[in-house]
Coordinates of C-alpha atoms in Angstrom, one line a residue:
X1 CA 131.8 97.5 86.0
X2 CA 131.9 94.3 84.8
X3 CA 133.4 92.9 81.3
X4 CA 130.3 93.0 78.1
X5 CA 131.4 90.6 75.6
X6 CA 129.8 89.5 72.6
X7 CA 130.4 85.6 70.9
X8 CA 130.3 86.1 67.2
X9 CA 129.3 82.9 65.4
X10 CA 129.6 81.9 61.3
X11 CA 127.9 78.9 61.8
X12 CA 128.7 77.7 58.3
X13 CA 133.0 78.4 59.0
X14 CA 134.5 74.9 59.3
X15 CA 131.7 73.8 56.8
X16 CA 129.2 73.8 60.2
X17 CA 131.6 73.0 62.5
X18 CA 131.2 76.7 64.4
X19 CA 127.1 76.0 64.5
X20 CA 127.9 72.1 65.7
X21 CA 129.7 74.0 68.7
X22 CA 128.3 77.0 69.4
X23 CA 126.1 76.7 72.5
X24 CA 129.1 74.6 74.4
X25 CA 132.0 77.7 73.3
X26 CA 129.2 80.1 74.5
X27 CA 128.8 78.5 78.2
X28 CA 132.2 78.4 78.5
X29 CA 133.1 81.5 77.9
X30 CA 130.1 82.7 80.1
X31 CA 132.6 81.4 82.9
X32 CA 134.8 84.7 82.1
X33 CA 132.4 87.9 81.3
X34 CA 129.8 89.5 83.2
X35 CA 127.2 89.8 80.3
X36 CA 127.6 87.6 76.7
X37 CA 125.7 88.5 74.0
X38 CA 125.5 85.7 71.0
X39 CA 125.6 87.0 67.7
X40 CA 125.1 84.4 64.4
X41 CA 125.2 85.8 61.3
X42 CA 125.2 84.6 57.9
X43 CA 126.6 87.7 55.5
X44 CA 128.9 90.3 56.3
X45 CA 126.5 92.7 56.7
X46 CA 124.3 90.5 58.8
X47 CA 127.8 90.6 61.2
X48 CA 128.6 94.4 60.8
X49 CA 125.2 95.3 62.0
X50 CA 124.9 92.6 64.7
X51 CA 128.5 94.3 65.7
X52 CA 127.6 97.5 65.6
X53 CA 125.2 97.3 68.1
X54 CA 126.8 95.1 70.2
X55 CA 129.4 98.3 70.6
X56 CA 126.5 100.9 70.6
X57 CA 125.3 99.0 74.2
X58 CA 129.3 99.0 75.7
X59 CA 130.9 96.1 74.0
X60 CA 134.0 95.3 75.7
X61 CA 135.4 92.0 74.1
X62 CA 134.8 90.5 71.1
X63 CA 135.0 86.6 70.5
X64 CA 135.0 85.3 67.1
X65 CA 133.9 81.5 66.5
X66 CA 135.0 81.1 62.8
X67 CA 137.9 81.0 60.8
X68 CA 140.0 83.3 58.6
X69 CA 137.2 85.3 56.6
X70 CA 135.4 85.6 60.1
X71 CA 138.4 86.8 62.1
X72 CA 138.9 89.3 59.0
X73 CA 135.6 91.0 59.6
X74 CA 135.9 91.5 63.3
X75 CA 139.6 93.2 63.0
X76 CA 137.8 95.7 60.8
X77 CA 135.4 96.0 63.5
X78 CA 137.8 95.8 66.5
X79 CA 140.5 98.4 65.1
X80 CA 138.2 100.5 64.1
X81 CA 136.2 101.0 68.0
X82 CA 139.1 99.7 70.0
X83 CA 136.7 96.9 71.0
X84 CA 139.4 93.9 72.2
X85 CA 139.6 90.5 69.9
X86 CA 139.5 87.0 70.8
X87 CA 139.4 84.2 68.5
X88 CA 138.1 80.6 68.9
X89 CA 139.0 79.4 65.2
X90 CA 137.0 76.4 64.2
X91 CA 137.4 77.4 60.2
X92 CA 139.5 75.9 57.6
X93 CA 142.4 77.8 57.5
X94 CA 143.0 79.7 60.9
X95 CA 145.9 81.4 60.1
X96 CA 145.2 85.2 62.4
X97 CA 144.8 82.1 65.5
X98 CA 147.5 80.3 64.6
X99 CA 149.7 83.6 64.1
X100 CA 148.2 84.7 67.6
X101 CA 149.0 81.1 69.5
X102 CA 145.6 80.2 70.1
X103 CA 145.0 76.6 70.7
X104 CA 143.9 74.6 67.4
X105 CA 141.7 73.1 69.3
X106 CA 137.8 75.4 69.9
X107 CA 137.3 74.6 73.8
X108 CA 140.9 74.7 74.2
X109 CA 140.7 77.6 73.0
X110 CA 137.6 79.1 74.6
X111 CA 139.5 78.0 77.7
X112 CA 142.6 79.4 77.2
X113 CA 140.3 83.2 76.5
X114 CA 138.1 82.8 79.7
X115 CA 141.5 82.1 81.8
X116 CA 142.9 85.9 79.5
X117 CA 139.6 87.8 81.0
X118 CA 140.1 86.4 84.4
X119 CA 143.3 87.4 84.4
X120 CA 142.8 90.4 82.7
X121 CA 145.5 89.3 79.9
X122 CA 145.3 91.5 76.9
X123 CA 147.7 93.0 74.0
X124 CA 148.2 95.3 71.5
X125 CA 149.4 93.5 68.1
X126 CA 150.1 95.4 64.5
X127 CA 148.1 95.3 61.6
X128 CA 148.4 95.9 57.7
X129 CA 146.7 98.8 56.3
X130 CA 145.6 98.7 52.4
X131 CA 143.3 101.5 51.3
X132 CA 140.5 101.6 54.1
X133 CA 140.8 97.9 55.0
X134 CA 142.6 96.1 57.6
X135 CA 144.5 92.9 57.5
X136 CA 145.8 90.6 60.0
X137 CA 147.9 87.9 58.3
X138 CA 149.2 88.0 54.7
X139 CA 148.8 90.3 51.2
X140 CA 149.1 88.4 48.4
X141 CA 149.1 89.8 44.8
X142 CA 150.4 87.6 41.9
X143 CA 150.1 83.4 41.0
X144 CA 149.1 82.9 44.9
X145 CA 146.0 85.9 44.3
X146 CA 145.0 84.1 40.8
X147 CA 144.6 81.0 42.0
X148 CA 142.2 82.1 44.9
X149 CA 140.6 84.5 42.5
X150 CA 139.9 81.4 40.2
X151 CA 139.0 79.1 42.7
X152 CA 136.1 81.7 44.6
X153 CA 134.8 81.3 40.9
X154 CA 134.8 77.8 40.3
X155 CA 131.1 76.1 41.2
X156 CA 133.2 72.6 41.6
X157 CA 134.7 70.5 43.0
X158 CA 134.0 71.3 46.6
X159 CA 136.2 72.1 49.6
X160 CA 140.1 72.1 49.3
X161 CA 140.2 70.1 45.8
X162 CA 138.8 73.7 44.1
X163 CA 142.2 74.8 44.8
X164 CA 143.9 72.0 43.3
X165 CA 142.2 72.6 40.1
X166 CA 142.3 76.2 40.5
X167 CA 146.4 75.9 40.4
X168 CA 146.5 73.7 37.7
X169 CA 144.6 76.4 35.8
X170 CA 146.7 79.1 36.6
X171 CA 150.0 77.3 35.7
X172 CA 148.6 76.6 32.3
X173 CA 148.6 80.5 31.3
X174 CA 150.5 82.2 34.3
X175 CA 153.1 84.2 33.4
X176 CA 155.8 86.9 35.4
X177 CA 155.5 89.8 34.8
X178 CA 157.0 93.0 35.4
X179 CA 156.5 94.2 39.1
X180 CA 158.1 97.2 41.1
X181 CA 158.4 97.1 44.8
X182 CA 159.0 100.4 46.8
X183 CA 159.9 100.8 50.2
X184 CA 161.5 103.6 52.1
X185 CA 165.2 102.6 51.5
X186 CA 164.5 99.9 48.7
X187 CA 163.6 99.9 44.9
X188 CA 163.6 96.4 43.8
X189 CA 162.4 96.2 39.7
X190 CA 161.9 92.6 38.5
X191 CA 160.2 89.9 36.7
X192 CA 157.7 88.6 39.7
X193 CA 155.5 85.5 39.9
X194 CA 153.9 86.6 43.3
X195 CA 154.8 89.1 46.2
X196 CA 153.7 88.8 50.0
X197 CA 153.7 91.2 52.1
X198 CA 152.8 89.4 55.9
X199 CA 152.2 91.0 58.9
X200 CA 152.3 87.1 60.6
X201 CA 153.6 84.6 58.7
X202 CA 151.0 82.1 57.6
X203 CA 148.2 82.4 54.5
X204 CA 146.3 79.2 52.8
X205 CA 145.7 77.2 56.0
X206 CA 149.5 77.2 57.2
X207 CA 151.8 78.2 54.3
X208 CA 154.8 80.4 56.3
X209 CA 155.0 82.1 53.1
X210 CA 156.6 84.6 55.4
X211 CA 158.5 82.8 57.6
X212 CA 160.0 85.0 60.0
X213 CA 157.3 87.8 60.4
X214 CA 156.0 89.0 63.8
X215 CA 152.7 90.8 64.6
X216 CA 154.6 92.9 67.6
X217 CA 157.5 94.5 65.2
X218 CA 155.8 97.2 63.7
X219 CA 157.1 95.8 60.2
X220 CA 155.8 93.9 56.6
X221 CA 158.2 91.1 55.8
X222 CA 158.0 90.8 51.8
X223 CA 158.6 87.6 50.1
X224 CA 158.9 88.4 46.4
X225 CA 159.2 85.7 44.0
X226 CA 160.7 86.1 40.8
X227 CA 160.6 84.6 37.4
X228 CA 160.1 80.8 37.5
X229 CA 159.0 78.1 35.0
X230 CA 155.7 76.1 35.8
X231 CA 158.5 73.5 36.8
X232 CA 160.3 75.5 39.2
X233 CA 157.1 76.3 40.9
X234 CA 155.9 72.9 40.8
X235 CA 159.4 72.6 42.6
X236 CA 158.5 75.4 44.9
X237 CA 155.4 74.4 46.0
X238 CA 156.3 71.7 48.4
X239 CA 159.1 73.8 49.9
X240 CA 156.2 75.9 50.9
X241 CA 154.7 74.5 53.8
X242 CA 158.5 74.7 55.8
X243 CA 158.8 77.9 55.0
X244 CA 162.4 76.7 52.9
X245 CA 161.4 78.6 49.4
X246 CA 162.9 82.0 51.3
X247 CA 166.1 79.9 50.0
X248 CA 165.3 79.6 46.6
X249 CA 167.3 81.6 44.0
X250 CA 164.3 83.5 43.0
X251 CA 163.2 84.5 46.0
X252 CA 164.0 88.0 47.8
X253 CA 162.5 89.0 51.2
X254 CA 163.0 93.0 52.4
X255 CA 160.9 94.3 55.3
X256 CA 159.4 97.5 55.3
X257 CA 156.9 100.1 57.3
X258 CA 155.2 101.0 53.8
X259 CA 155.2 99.6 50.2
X260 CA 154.0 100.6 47.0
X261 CA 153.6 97.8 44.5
X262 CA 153.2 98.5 41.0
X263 CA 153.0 95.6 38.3
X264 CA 150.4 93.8 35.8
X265 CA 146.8 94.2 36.9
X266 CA 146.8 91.2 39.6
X267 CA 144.3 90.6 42.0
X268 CA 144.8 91.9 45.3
X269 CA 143.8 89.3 48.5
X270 CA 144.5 89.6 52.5
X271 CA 143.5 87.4 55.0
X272 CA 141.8 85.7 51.9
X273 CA 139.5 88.2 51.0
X274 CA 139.8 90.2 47.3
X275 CA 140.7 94.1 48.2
X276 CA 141.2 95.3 44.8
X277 CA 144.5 95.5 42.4
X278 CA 147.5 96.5 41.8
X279 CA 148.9 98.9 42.1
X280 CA 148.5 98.9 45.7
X281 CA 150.2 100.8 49.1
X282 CA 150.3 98.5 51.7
X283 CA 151.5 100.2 55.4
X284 CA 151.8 98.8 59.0
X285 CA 150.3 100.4 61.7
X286 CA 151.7 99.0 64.7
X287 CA 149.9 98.4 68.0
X288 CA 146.4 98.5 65.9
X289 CA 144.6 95.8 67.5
X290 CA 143.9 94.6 71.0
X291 CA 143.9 90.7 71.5
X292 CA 143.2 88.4 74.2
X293 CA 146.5 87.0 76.0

């Protein structure tokens, strides 16, 4: 029996980059599969039902042309059938992709997925568990989680300048504030500004904000960051992108199977989409999802 895959498409991920390349990602990636069904959808539940049926007729693969808040939707779909992921990221932030290796590039990296089915090239990767929602990439709760909460609000300006404003915001009012961290063998109490908990390393379009974390170790690495003036993180926020705050005097990293965070009532965001507030129990179940390659 031959391999059913379906070609999920956001066409406005990338702001319309995903519908600009649709038709050329899905003849190329009829090279690999047997049958390819093409689903475009414009809300999340336009894409859960389109997915659902997709699995109802004997969905094998699942390839996701979008970025971050796609690829989100589709590991609650994948982990939840055992339907296997591939990702062709052509959205602003791409962080699951880039976490996974896949080439930056979309026809690289619809390429590099019909070369995995030929070869029959899949794996099994961990995933972060809070409440009934899966996560591939980072939990944030704290300044990071504001910011994002603000900026989903803000009607202007456009594109990555809402988050520019957004931060300035936040630093006018933000305060630490109290935040308890448990894990198995750890209880650490402090004053926090923001605490990560990543199954990969990357969140906001290629911050390591957990530098060392692995999708294959059955582990959350936790960057917790303490009290800090608006200065300091104004300091901080450069250090960011190289993954050097980890050295910073307020910073503390643990790694854990479970945590239970308990603090102020932040936001709560993975992969970039709000799943509630503190407090919060965050677990990884490892070997959750199967990925191309």
């Amino acid at each position: 029996m031959g391999v059913h895959a379906a070609l999920a498409v956001h066409p406005d991920s990338g702001r319309g980059a995903a519908a600009r390349i649709a038709g050329t990602v899905a003849d190329r990636l009829r090279a690999g599969v047997d049958r390819l069904d093409l689903l475009v959808a414009n809300t999340v539940a336009e894409s859960r039902e389109l997915m659902a049926g997709a699995h109802a007729d004997g969905l094998d693969v699942l390839v996701v042309l979008g970025g971050d808040g796609a690829a989100h939707q589709a590991v609650q779909f994948c982990a939840a059938t055992g339907v296997t992921l591939g990702l062709v990221p052509s959205g602003t932030g791409n962080d699951l992709a880039r976490a996974l290796n896949v080439p930056a590039d979309p026809l690289t990296a619809v390429d590099a997925a019909v070369d995995a089915l030929r070869h029959g090239r899949r794996r099994r990767i961990d995933l972060g568990q809070v409440g009934g929602s899966w996560f591939g990439t980072v939990l944030c709760a704290g300044f990071d989680a504001c910011v994002t909460e603000r900026a989903n609000r803000l009607r202007w300006p456009a594109g990555p300048r809402r988050y520019d404003v957004a931060i300035l915001a936040e630093l006018a009012g933000f305060r630490a504030r109290p935040v308890v961290v448990h894990t198995a063998g750890d209880r650490l109490e402090l004053d926090a500004t923001l605490v990560a908990a990543g199954n990969t390393a990357w969140y906001g379009g290629g911050v390591p904000i957990c530098p060392d974390a692995q999708a294959d170790d059955g582990l959350l690495d936790v960057t917790v960051v303490g009290r800090a003036s608006r200065r300091e993180l104004l300091r901080m926020l450069p250090s960011l992108r190289g993954g050097r705050h980890v050295d910073h005097p307020a910073v503390r990293t643990l790694r854990a199977r479970e945590l239970h965070l308990v603090g102020p009532d932040w936001p709560v965001f993975a992969d970039g989409e709000p799943l509630g507030r503190l407090p919060s129990t965050v677990r990884c179940v490892p070997g959750a999802l199967t990925v191309l390659g």
